[in-house]
Amino acid sequence: MPSKATRFVHGRIVRNTGHGIFYRMEVSIPDRIEFVPGQFAMVSGWPGNDPLLPRPLAIFRAGGTRSRATVEFVYKVVGRGTALLSGLHDGDPLSITLPLGNGFDLGAPDRTWWLAGGGVGFSTVFPAGVALSQGKAEFEMFLGSRTRDQLPPREWIPGGDLPGRVHLCTDDGTAGFFGTVTDAIRERLAALSPPGRARVSILSCGPREMLSGIAAAAAAHGVPTQVSLENHMACGFGVCWGCVAAVRDGDRTAYRRVCREGPVFDAGEIVW
Amino acid sequence: MSASGTFGYGLEFSPFYDISRLGAVVVKGLSLLPTAGNAPQRIVETPAGMLNAIGLQNIGVERFVADVAPRLADAGAVFVANIYGRTIEEYEGVARRLSELPALAAIELNASCPNVKEGGIAFGSTSEGLSGLTRRVRSATKKPLWVKLSPNVTDVGKMARVAEESGADAVTLINTLVGLAVDHRTRRPKLSNVTGGLSGPAIKPVALRMVWEACKAVRIPVVGIGGIQSAEDALEFLLVGAAAVQVGTANFRNPNACVEIIEGIREFFAREKIARLDDYRGGILLRG
Ligand SMILES: Cc1cc2nc3c(=O)[nH]c(=O)nc-3n(C[C@H](O)[C@H](O)[C@H](O)COP(=O)(O)OP(=O)(O)OC[C@H]3O[C@@H](n4cnc5c(N)ncnc54)[C@H](O)[C@@H]3O)c2cc1C
Ligand SMILES: Cc1cc2nc3c(=O)[nH]c(=O)nc-3n(C[C@H](O)[C@H](O)[C@H](O)COP(=O)(O)O)c2cc1C
Ligand code: FES
């Protein structure tokens, strides 16, 4: 049985290859893990103290056999840490704490799920798509990027071969919908009949402006929405209080740890 | 020991190892009432270090006493409470309440937090402030009292002596060094609080020097902190005279850091046939 318990493990890279602007990294770990879509890992794998802190990455996939367990990540190079990760080779060691945080709540079976991923936020909603496919639940994906060549490869997308399931959105109109994921969702919501809208639930991860836009559109139609936040983290397991997000607490604002009480929050809770 | 603010309330580490293996768990700074802390962004990474401006977000002493302390005791942990107040009366209130806990090993007075406007560093940066605060809290509790000193002073040895003369049973140092990070494009500070406290390997040489100075200045035990990541780092603090060490930021990168350091020290002593800590402690060899 794979375990859900959080642990700190030493893994080894099995594969770390670039696909367009993304890298996909597979790592062998001592034991199989079970995770909830939306959960993440803290990863560090470079020698020395600069950068000092591990980097949070969503768990893209986990599996393998008992003797050869693996976990996969998809990441985009944005700064020093991810650049160093992209330079690691097969066999290189990696320290990983996982699985962390609270993932998406996929509780209600009779819903139409809309999965919204902006940029590399796609890697966080991807496992939710896999889980929903396996449960034969109805879902559609909205994937956005600036231009066509910054979209994830088609073969990575769960349900990507089913027409109508995946809506690609580009800011420059070079592929799919001409506009952002937020624009696409706003339009689709407006076009649906009230009973159709009443069945929709949204799961989303991406830049903050995208999430706040989706949250506002969904709130206007009373559509339940979960957002996965990507705040800066130091520890990733709830001990430094560095990663907090402002949330509504009655009529006050409180700070909740994104790594512990999140990264997935109800969109209506967040003070945007 | 773990360093306050880097170890939550201790139980968060139970998935990684049995926390009773530590010399002590030093918990996140507690105030009289729950404190919300500063607005994000609260952390910035710097070369070999990090700046934090958490602003002492915590659950307050009542919830600690009711919910956390019994679970720490059940886990067999020796635990120390780090405390903080905006006024001397608040410090006294927290200390009194904690004194009712039979299992609490010591109170660590945070006279040095750089991230709050009132209290903290305001008391720790002058001899008069530190002495007044230490004396008042001393008479509010019978628990062993450790005073955590600020490195943001000119003569840390003198401040250690002030704490000793005012009734401290030990001094702890260093807390974080005040730092600033600014974005050259947006021209804005990276932390919402503007300045923050620097920790991690980047501060180790400063911490070692200050611990060494404090050890020369006082007779009470000195607890060394600052950038310790490995057994070798910890041994260096013992060599300059520290009686014990705390590990902070290293817990973020490696949740097993504290136990690996304890094991490493044990192995080093066994290999070098050092029977007692006192045969090694303070053994720095200086020329002349
Ligand atoms: C729960 C969670 C899951 C994540 N999952 C993924 C994932 O699956 N794939 C992926 O590519 N990225 C993911 N991220 C974002 C990823 O952690 C950051 O891109 C990474 O930490 C940047 O590190 P760096 O050293 O390359 O950049 P740095 O040099 O630290 O910073 C470069 C730039 O990135 C920004 N940045 C730094 N940290 C973050 C962050 N946590 N979130 C957003 N921007 C940041 C900085 O502001 C700066 O502009 C996730 C973040 C969180 C919190
Ligand atoms: C995120 C964070 C929070 C901290 N909170 C506290 C605190 O509540 N009380 C306190 O006395 N020190 C606090 N500190 C200071 C540490 O206990 C320690 O003195 C400092 O980080 C230096 O040690 P290090 O380099 O090993 O981290 C905090 C440090 C960090 C990084
Ligand atoms: S990153 Fe440390 S509490 Fe969330």
XYZ file of C-alpha atoms and ligand atoms in Angstrom:
648
model
C 0.000 0.000 0.000
C 1.433 3.391 -0.870
C 1.409 5.739 2.085
C -0.169 9.187 2.442
C 2.072 10.161 5.344
C 4.401 13.108 4.849
C 8.048 12.159 4.727
C 11.494 13.488 3.833
C 13.206 11.269 1.284
C 16.379 11.113 -0.766
C 15.531 10.379 -4.354
C 17.421 10.051 -7.621
C 16.571 11.565 -10.954
C 15.462 9.014 -13.515
C 14.558 11.490 -16.255
C 14.705 15.282 -16.527
C 13.867 16.535 -19.983
C 12.668 19.758 -21.573
C 9.465 20.018 -23.608
C 9.095 23.534 -24.963
C 9.137 25.867 -21.971
C 8.439 23.032 -19.525
C 10.631 20.414 -17.943
C 9.330 17.083 -16.823
C 11.297 15.329 -14.107
C 10.831 11.799 -12.870
C 12.478 10.845 -9.589
C 12.850 7.439 -7.971
C 11.993 7.449 -4.261
C 12.253 4.760 -1.558
C 8.526 3.992 -1.240
C 5.363 4.510 -3.195
C 3.268 7.472 -2.165
C -0.382 8.242 -2.442
C -1.419 11.849 -2.947
C -4.479 14.006 -3.441
C -4.429 16.114 -6.654
C -3.197 19.588 -5.724
C -0.757 18.351 -3.088
C 2.873 19.336 -3.556
C 6.470 18.566 -2.612
C 9.422 20.655 -1.419
C 12.385 19.835 -3.627
C 16.100 20.674 -3.391
C 18.862 19.083 -5.350
C 21.717 21.465 -5.832
C 24.990 21.483 -3.914
C 25.782 24.386 -1.597
C 23.717 27.003 0.142
C 22.645 29.268 -2.686
C 19.736 28.995 -3.106
C 19.253 27.866 0.449
C 15.603 26.885 0.483
C 13.840 24.041 -1.290
C 11.318 24.867 -4.033
C 7.630 23.918 -3.943
C 6.456 21.860 -6.937
C 3.061 20.254 -7.473
C 3.034 16.463 -7.592
C 2.281 15.748 -11.248
C 2.167 11.986 -10.970
C 3.252 9.257 -8.559
C 3.416 5.579 -9.150
C 5.736 2.729 -9.889
C 6.075 -0.670 -8.350
C 6.959 -1.430 -4.752
C 10.615 -1.863 -5.558
C 10.759 1.117 -7.892
C 8.539 3.961 -6.746
C 8.591 7.227 -8.638
C 7.217 10.734 -8.450
C 7.009 13.215 -11.311
C 7.089 16.994 -11.496
C 6.530 19.459 -14.305
C 8.200 22.829 -13.921
C 9.106 25.965 -15.766
C 12.444 27.717 -15.370
C 11.792 31.111 -13.796
C 14.808 31.764 -11.578
C 17.898 30.288 -9.946
C 16.333 27.277 -8.254
C 14.410 26.001 -11.239
C 17.392 26.741 -13.525
C 19.588 24.565 -11.287
C 16.926 21.844 -11.289
C 16.843 21.899 -15.076
C 20.605 21.240 -15.155
C 20.398 18.015 -13.132
C 20.990 14.678 -14.847
C 19.889 11.081 -14.540
C 21.225 9.594 -11.321
C 21.648 12.950 -9.542
C 20.344 12.998 -5.951
C 17.387 15.097 -4.863
C 15.896 15.717 -1.408
C 12.137 15.783 -1.310
C 9.526 16.339 1.394
C 6.117 15.043 0.330
C 3.171 14.887 0.038
C 2.331 18.324 1.477
C -0.724 20.524 1.901
C -4.395 19.970 1.236
C -5.337 19.093 -2.320
C -8.536 19.661 -4.274
C -11.824 18.421 -2.881
C -13.290 16.217 -5.628
C -16.080 15.104 -3.323
C -19.282 15.724 -5.271
C -19.600 13.117 -8.072
C -22.511 14.612 -10.012
C -20.805 17.862 -10.968
C -19.321 19.178 -14.171
C -15.777 20.035 -13.247
C -13.940 22.835 -14.982
C -10.190 22.639 -14.524
C -8.436 25.933 -15.178
C -4.647 26.015 -15.499
C -2.681 29.146 -16.332
C 0.909 28.594 -17.485
C 2.635 25.995 -15.354
C -0.439 26.025 -13.059
C -1.489 23.338 -15.461
C 0.749 20.867 -13.584
C -1.370 21.335 -10.441
C -4.751 20.717 -12.093
C -3.442 17.854 -14.281
C -3.685 15.171 -11.560
C -7.245 16.308 -10.814
C -8.037 15.610 -14.477
C -6.497 12.151 -14.175
C -8.505 11.380 -11.035
C -11.738 12.649 -12.608
C -11.097 10.557 -15.780
C -10.640 7.477 -13.636
C -13.842 8.219 -11.746
C -15.618 8.772 -15.079
C -16.649 12.215 -13.868
C -17.527 14.921 -16.355
C -14.823 17.521 -16.758
C -13.421 20.108 -19.105
C -10.007 21.716 -19.087
C -9.096 25.328 -19.757
C -5.387 25.752 -20.368
C -3.906 29.147 -21.004
C -0.601 30.641 -22.035
C 0.766 33.728 -23.694
C 1.328 32.073 -27.074
C 0.847 28.706 -28.765
C 4.399 27.423 -28.141
C 4.009 27.919 -24.377
C 1.159 25.428 -24.084
C 1.793 22.004 -22.546
C 2.287 19.128 -25.018
C -1.045 17.658 -26.071
C -0.165 14.129 -24.938
C 0.206 15.308 -21.331
C -3.359 16.509 -21.106
C -5.859 14.069 -19.600
C -8.796 13.782 -21.970
C -6.776 15.723 -24.550
C -7.844 13.286 -27.247
C -11.550 13.818 -26.497
C -12.961 16.669 -28.549
C -14.644 19.382 -26.549
C -12.902 18.491 -23.330
C -9.910 20.770 -23.639
C -10.084 24.478 -24.341
C -6.738 25.990 -25.173
C -6.511 29.740 -24.641
C -3.741 32.049 -25.836
C -3.314 35.725 -25.054
C -2.222 36.372 -28.657
C -4.795 34.122 -30.306
C -2.197 31.829 -31.923
C -4.065 28.747 -30.711
C -7.585 28.060 -29.467
C -9.537 30.809 -27.731
C -8.204 34.349 -28.292
C -7.804 35.597 -24.718
C -7.060 34.464 -21.222
C -8.444 31.461 -19.343
C -10.372 33.946 -17.222
C -12.012 35.472 -20.319
C -12.930 32.005 -21.622
C -14.509 30.977 -18.335
C -16.350 34.255 -17.980
C -17.862 33.789 -21.466
C -18.753 30.147 -20.958
C -20.423 30.863 -17.638
C -22.498 33.669 -19.151
C -23.565 31.427 -22.042
C -24.777 28.553 -19.837
C -28.378 28.212 -18.681
C -28.916 28.636 -14.913
C -29.448 24.847 -14.366
C -26.287 24.137 -16.390
C -24.319 26.635 -14.319
C -25.651 25.137 -11.103
C -23.773 21.885 -11.861
C -20.390 23.529 -12.509
C -17.499 23.483 -10.032
C -14.176 25.109 -10.872
C -10.666 24.040 -9.853
C -7.903 26.471 -10.749
C -4.214 27.215 -10.475
C -2.244 29.973 -12.154
C -1.146 33.589 -11.761
C -2.912 35.519 -9.037
C -4.756 37.854 -11.447
C -6.144 34.823 -13.253
C -7.376 33.274 -10.011
C -8.938 36.479 -8.724
C -10.654 37.002 -12.107
C -12.085 33.491 -12.094
C -13.125 33.891 -8.460
C -15.042 37.086 -9.279
C -16.754 35.583 -12.350
C -17.683 32.404 -10.479
C -18.961 34.341 -7.454
C -21.230 36.401 -9.716
C -22.926 33.145 -10.807
C -22.682 31.322 -7.482
C -20.309 28.696 -8.916
C -18.167 26.949 -6.268
C -14.485 27.475 -7.007
C -11.307 26.126 -5.506
C -8.036 27.964 -6.125
C -4.521 26.662 -5.577
C -2.185 29.475 -4.476
C 1.548 29.665 -5.184
C 2.985 31.810 -2.421
C 6.647 31.980 -1.541
C 7.523 29.262 0.926
C 10.451 28.557 3.217
C 9.559 25.258 4.912
C 6.450 23.974 3.109
C 5.174 22.072 6.144
C 3.700 24.701 8.382
C 6.454 25.742 10.772
C 7.740 29.127 9.565
C 4.500 31.094 8.897
C 6.200 32.618 5.878
C 3.738 31.598 3.173
C 0.498 33.064 4.488
C -2.435 34.347 2.441
C -5.025 36.824 3.693
C -8.425 35.188 4.194
C -11.792 36.353 5.479
C -12.431 35.362 9.076
C -15.924 36.649 9.874
C -15.586 40.362 9.226
C -11.871 40.376 9.916
C -8.824 39.394 7.882
C -6.710 36.509 9.098
C -3.560 34.944 7.704
C -3.580 31.249 6.834
C -0.589 29.166 5.841
C -0.739 28.288 2.152
C 1.434 25.211 2.711
C -0.687 23.799 5.510
C -4.275 25.086 5.376
C -3.816 25.332 1.549
C -2.501 25.480 -1.110
C -6.104 24.848 -2.170
C -8.631 27.306 -0.763
C -12.239 28.102 -1.431
C -12.026 31.134 -3.741
C -14.593 33.012 -1.654
C -12.345 32.834 1.417
C -9.430 34.712 -0.098
C -8.962 38.451 0.310
C -7.751 39.159 -3.244
C 17.481 22.107 20.379
C 15.275 23.642 17.765
C 15.276 27.438 17.426
C 12.074 29.329 18.101
C 10.019 30.242 15.052
C 11.555 27.566 12.875
C 9.920 24.576 14.520
C 6.271 25.574 14.832
C 4.882 24.057 18.014
C 7.070 20.978 17.583
C 4.416 18.419 16.745
C 4.722 19.324 13.065
C 7.991 17.368 13.114
C 6.435 14.153 14.426
C 6.060 12.712 10.881
C 9.843 12.952 10.486
C 11.192 11.717 13.831
C 10.413 11.227 17.486
C 10.709 14.753 18.912
C 11.689 13.374 22.343
C 15.112 12.747 20.768
C 15.860 16.473 20.930
C 17.553 18.170 23.846
C 14.555 20.476 23.784
C 11.874 21.772 21.480
C 11.798 25.570 21.603
C 8.392 26.659 20.366
C 7.324 29.658 18.294
C 7.221 32.933 20.243
C 4.037 33.215 22.310
C 2.203 36.385 23.247
C -0.640 36.951 25.701
C -3.290 37.146 22.978
C -3.221 35.461 19.584
C -1.277 37.660 17.147
C -2.053 37.999 13.433
C 1.450 38.862 12.282
C 2.571 41.013 9.363
C 1.019 41.170 5.905
C 2.689 39.049 3.218
C 5.232 39.051 1.657
C 6.995 37.746 4.753
C 10.050 35.940 3.453
C 12.794 36.627 0.934
C 15.707 34.408 0.110
C 19.186 35.941 0.103
C 22.534 34.353 -0.753
C 22.991 31.527 1.793
C 20.274 33.005 3.969
C 16.779 34.376 4.235
C 15.023 37.449 5.559
C 11.798 36.988 7.473
C 9.237 39.419 8.782
C 6.626 37.075 10.209
C 5.654 39.522 12.928
C 5.238 36.805 15.536
C 1.979 35.300 14.291
C 0.999 32.883 17.066
C -1.941 31.172 18.745
C -1.557 32.961 22.087
C -0.564 31.530 25.450
C -4.029 30.216 26.431
C -4.337 27.928 23.432
C -0.751 26.820 23.861
C -1.411 25.822 27.462
C -4.719 24.114 26.646
C -4.006 22.390 23.317
C -0.299 22.175 22.587
C 1.549 21.719 25.886
C -0.287 18.488 26.831
C 0.493 16.979 23.440
C 4.162 17.940 23.686
C 4.266 16.337 27.132
C 2.559 13.196 25.754
C 5.149 13.039 22.988
C 7.827 12.949 25.696
C 9.387 16.194 24.495
C 11.350 18.526 26.726
C 9.936 21.884 25.752
C 10.862 25.504 26.184
C 8.526 28.407 25.503
C 9.819 31.479 23.737
C 7.803 34.514 24.879
C 7.124 37.971 23.620
C 5.128 41.014 24.726
C 4.476 44.561 23.609
C 4.745 45.778 27.181
C 6.549 44.453 30.250
C 3.164 43.575 31.762
C 2.382 41.353 28.784
C 5.683 39.542 29.137
C 4.914 39.010 32.831
C 1.429 37.730 32.033
C 2.708 35.147 29.560
C 5.457 34.041 31.935
C 2.989 33.641 34.835
C 0.580 31.589 32.789
C 3.363 29.317 31.504
C 4.729 28.836 35.005
C 1.614 26.815 35.795
C 2.807 24.123 33.369
C 4.753 21.528 35.365
C 6.228 20.028 32.188
C 7.659 23.282 30.840
C 11.468 23.149 31.080
C 12.279 26.834 30.699
C 11.083 30.192 29.460
C 13.090 31.912 26.757
C 12.537 35.626 26.779
C 12.595 37.037 23.257
C 14.087 40.448 23.887
C 15.254 40.701 20.338
C 12.601 40.279 17.660
C 13.352 42.778 14.898
C 9.950 42.438 13.215
C 7.503 44.077 15.562
C 7.136 47.772 16.231
C 6.754 47.584 19.993
C 8.454 45.309 22.498
C 11.070 42.821 21.367
C 14.095 44.654 20.168
C 13.051 47.857 21.906
C 13.792 46.131 25.228
C 16.787 44.216 24.009
C 18.778 47.047 22.512
C 19.592 49.043 25.659
C 21.055 47.865 28.969
C 18.296 49.626 30.900
C 15.526 48.091 28.791
C 16.986 44.596 29.004
C 17.698 44.813 32.702
C 14.214 46.145 33.558
C 12.477 43.489 31.496
C 14.591 40.600 32.753
C 14.170 41.576 36.414
C 10.396 41.900 36.120
C 9.942 38.580 34.313
C 12.398 36.978 36.742
C 10.114 37.804 39.645
C 7.041 36.610 37.721
C 8.269 33.011 37.322
C 10.214 30.311 39.111
C 10.989 28.527 35.856
C 14.535 28.665 34.519
C 14.738 31.922 32.572
C 16.753 32.191 29.361
C 17.172 35.588 27.762
C 17.483 35.636 23.988
C 19.760 38.484 23.015
C 19.739 40.710 19.981
C 22.780 40.819 17.715
C 21.732 44.320 16.675
C 23.808 45.960 19.441
C 27.370 47.220 19.677
C 28.558 45.134 22.638
C 26.823 41.804 22.985
C 29.120 40.692 25.825
C 27.910 43.625 27.884
C 24.270 42.767 27.148
C 24.888 39.156 28.188
C 26.301 40.416 31.464
C 23.281 42.664 31.990
C 20.995 39.649 31.516
C 23.069 37.586 33.947
C 23.064 40.331 36.592
C 19.298 40.732 36.165
C 18.606 37.122 37.017
C 18.829 35.159 33.753
C 19.754 31.476 34.114
C 21.121 31.358 30.581
C 21.505 33.586 27.549
C 20.605 32.567 24.013
C 22.144 34.183 20.951
C 21.857 35.241 18.260
C 18.462 36.250 17.062
C 18.261 37.451 13.451
C 20.224 40.420 12.085
C 18.163 43.284 10.691
C 18.338 43.322 6.893
C 16.665 44.815 3.831
C 15.901 43.456 0.365
C 14.782 45.745 -2.434
C 13.701 45.071 -6.023
C 15.777 47.264 -8.356
C 13.060 47.272 -11.046
C 9.932 48.004 -9.035
C 12.021 50.103 -6.580
C 10.031 48.547 -3.768
C 11.182 46.638 -0.705
C 10.521 42.926 -1.120
C 9.033 42.525 2.364
C 5.796 44.238 3.295
C 7.391 45.184 6.609
C 10.316 46.735 4.629
C 13.024 45.223 6.856
C 13.330 41.668 8.123
C 15.541 39.352 10.162
C 18.442 37.615 8.426
C 19.092 33.970 9.315
C 20.829 30.936 7.880
C 24.455 30.061 7.044
C 25.108 33.660 5.954
C 25.050 34.800 9.609
C 27.193 32.024 11.095
C 30.500 33.929 11.379
C 28.768 36.842 13.120
C 26.922 34.459 15.436
C 30.107 32.562 16.324
C 31.923 35.772 17.184
C 29.056 37.011 19.341
C 28.660 33.699 21.161
C 32.396 33.713 21.830
C 32.187 37.228 23.278
C 29.180 36.327 25.419
C 30.925 33.194 26.723
C 33.850 35.308 27.874
C 31.507 37.792 29.562
C 29.267 35.559 31.686
C 29.324 32.489 33.944
C 25.808 31.280 33.116
C 25.394 28.899 30.175
C 25.321 30.388 26.686
C 23.107 28.787 24.068
C 24.534 29.363 20.584
C 22.421 29.890 17.436
C 22.956 31.156 13.943
C 23.401 29.342 10.670
C 24.009 25.896 12.138
C 23.366 23.297 9.428
C 25.652 20.415 10.315
C 27.373 18.733 13.257
C 30.584 20.548 12.275
C 28.829 23.929 12.561
C 27.429 22.962 15.963
C 30.864 21.797 17.180
C 32.332 25.186 16.282
C 29.818 26.873 18.619
C 30.733 24.424 21.394
C 34.427 25.190 20.837
C 33.908 28.906 21.439
C 32.142 28.049 24.678
C 28.441 27.427 24.006
C 26.831 24.964 26.411
C 24.206 23.981 23.861
C 23.025 25.001 20.413
C 19.786 25.681 18.593
C 19.103 24.936 14.956
C 16.771 27.215 13.007
C 16.608 27.802 9.263
C 18.288 24.443 8.539
C 15.027 22.734 9.556
C 13.359 24.240 6.477
C 15.642 22.560 3.969
C 16.105 19.342 5.872
C 13.361 18.443 8.360
C 15.766 15.887 9.878
C 18.491 18.505 10.480
C 18.274 18.517 14.304
C 18.573 14.752 14.745
C 21.285 14.465 12.105
C 23.299 17.121 13.980
C 22.836 15.331 17.320
C 23.987 12.045 15.752
C 26.926 13.764 14.065
C 28.152 15.288 17.350
C 27.796 11.917 19.077
C 29.818 10.204 16.331
C 32.515 12.880 16.432
C 32.902 12.557 20.216
C 33.048 8.751 19.938
C 35.626 8.900 17.139
C 37.784 11.452 18.966
C 37.321 9.637 22.295
C 35.902 12.722 23.969
C 34.063 11.438 27.029
C 32.330 14.585 28.235
C 31.098 17.734 26.559
C 33.177 19.780 29.021
C 36.376 18.169 27.690
C 35.683 19.863 24.370
C 33.552 22.885 25.174
C 35.365 26.234 25.153
C 38.489 24.544 23.799
C 39.212 27.029 21.034
C 42.985 27.378 20.707
C 44.154 30.937 20.360
C 47.651 32.097 19.543
C 49.760 33.546 22.341
C 2.205 24.784 -3.803
C 3.024 25.218 -4.985
C 3.113 24.402 -6.090
C 3.873 24.791 -7.186
N 3.944 23.948 -8.245
C 4.719 24.261 -9.291
C 4.877 23.343 -10.378
O 4.322 22.253 -10.380
N 5.678 23.711 -11.402
C 6.337 24.922 -11.415
O 7.043 25.195 -12.383
N 6.199 25.799 -10.418
C 5.428 25.506 -9.347
N 5.331 26.386 -8.299
C 6.084 27.658 -8.367
C 7.561 27.384 -8.072
O 7.695 26.988 -6.750
C 8.408 28.638 -8.339
O 8.411 28.891 -9.712
C 9.828 28.431 -7.896
O 9.890 28.370 -6.503
C 10.727 29.550 -8.373
O 12.031 29.249 -7.919
P 13.307 29.833 -8.632
O 14.462 29.642 -7.748
O 13.431 29.284 -10.009
O 12.941 31.337 -8.774
P 13.446 32.521 -7.858
O 14.830 32.891 -8.299
O 13.202 32.241 -6.440
O 12.448 33.585 -8.331
C 12.310 33.894 -9.690
C 10.949 34.479 -9.924
O 9.948 33.537 -9.544
C 9.068 34.091 -8.597
N 8.728 33.073 -7.629
C 9.513 32.601 -6.644
N 8.857 31.695 -5.894
C 7.626 31.593 -6.417
C 6.486 30.848 -6.076
N 6.448 30.033 -5.021
N 5.385 30.997 -6.830
C 5.383 31.838 -7.862
N 6.432 32.577 -8.235
C 7.536 32.462 -7.513
C 9.841 35.207 -7.952
O 8.996 36.231 -7.483
C 10.702 35.704 -9.072
O 10.040 36.624 -9.878
C 4.572 26.030 -7.185
C 4.495 26.849 -6.070
C 3.738 26.464 -4.971
C 3.683 27.327 -3.770
C 10.857 32.295 10.143
C 11.563 32.619 11.442
C 10.799 32.922 12.577
C 11.419 33.199 13.796
N 10.657 33.460 14.897
C 11.260 33.659 16.100
C 10.497 33.828 17.297
O 9.254 33.745 17.293
N 11.158 34.066 18.462
C 12.527 34.127 18.508
O 13.079 34.338 19.581
N 13.271 33.925 17.399
C 12.683 33.701 16.205
N 13.460 33.481 15.078
C 14.930 33.502 15.184
C 15.514 32.100 15.300
O 15.073 31.440 16.470
C 17.053 32.126 15.287
O 17.504 32.909 16.364
C 17.614 32.697 13.989
O 16.869 32.251 12.892
C 19.082 32.336 13.771
O 19.283 30.947 13.653
P 19.394 30.145 12.253
O 20.387 30.872 11.415
O 19.794 28.761 12.625
O 18.044 30.215 11.653
C 12.845 33.193 13.858
C 13.590 32.891 12.706
C 12.976 32.589 11.508
C 13.811 32.252 10.309
S 6.138 27.674 4.095
Fe 6.574 27.583 6.189
S 4.614 27.778 7.075
Fe 4.200 27.617 4.977
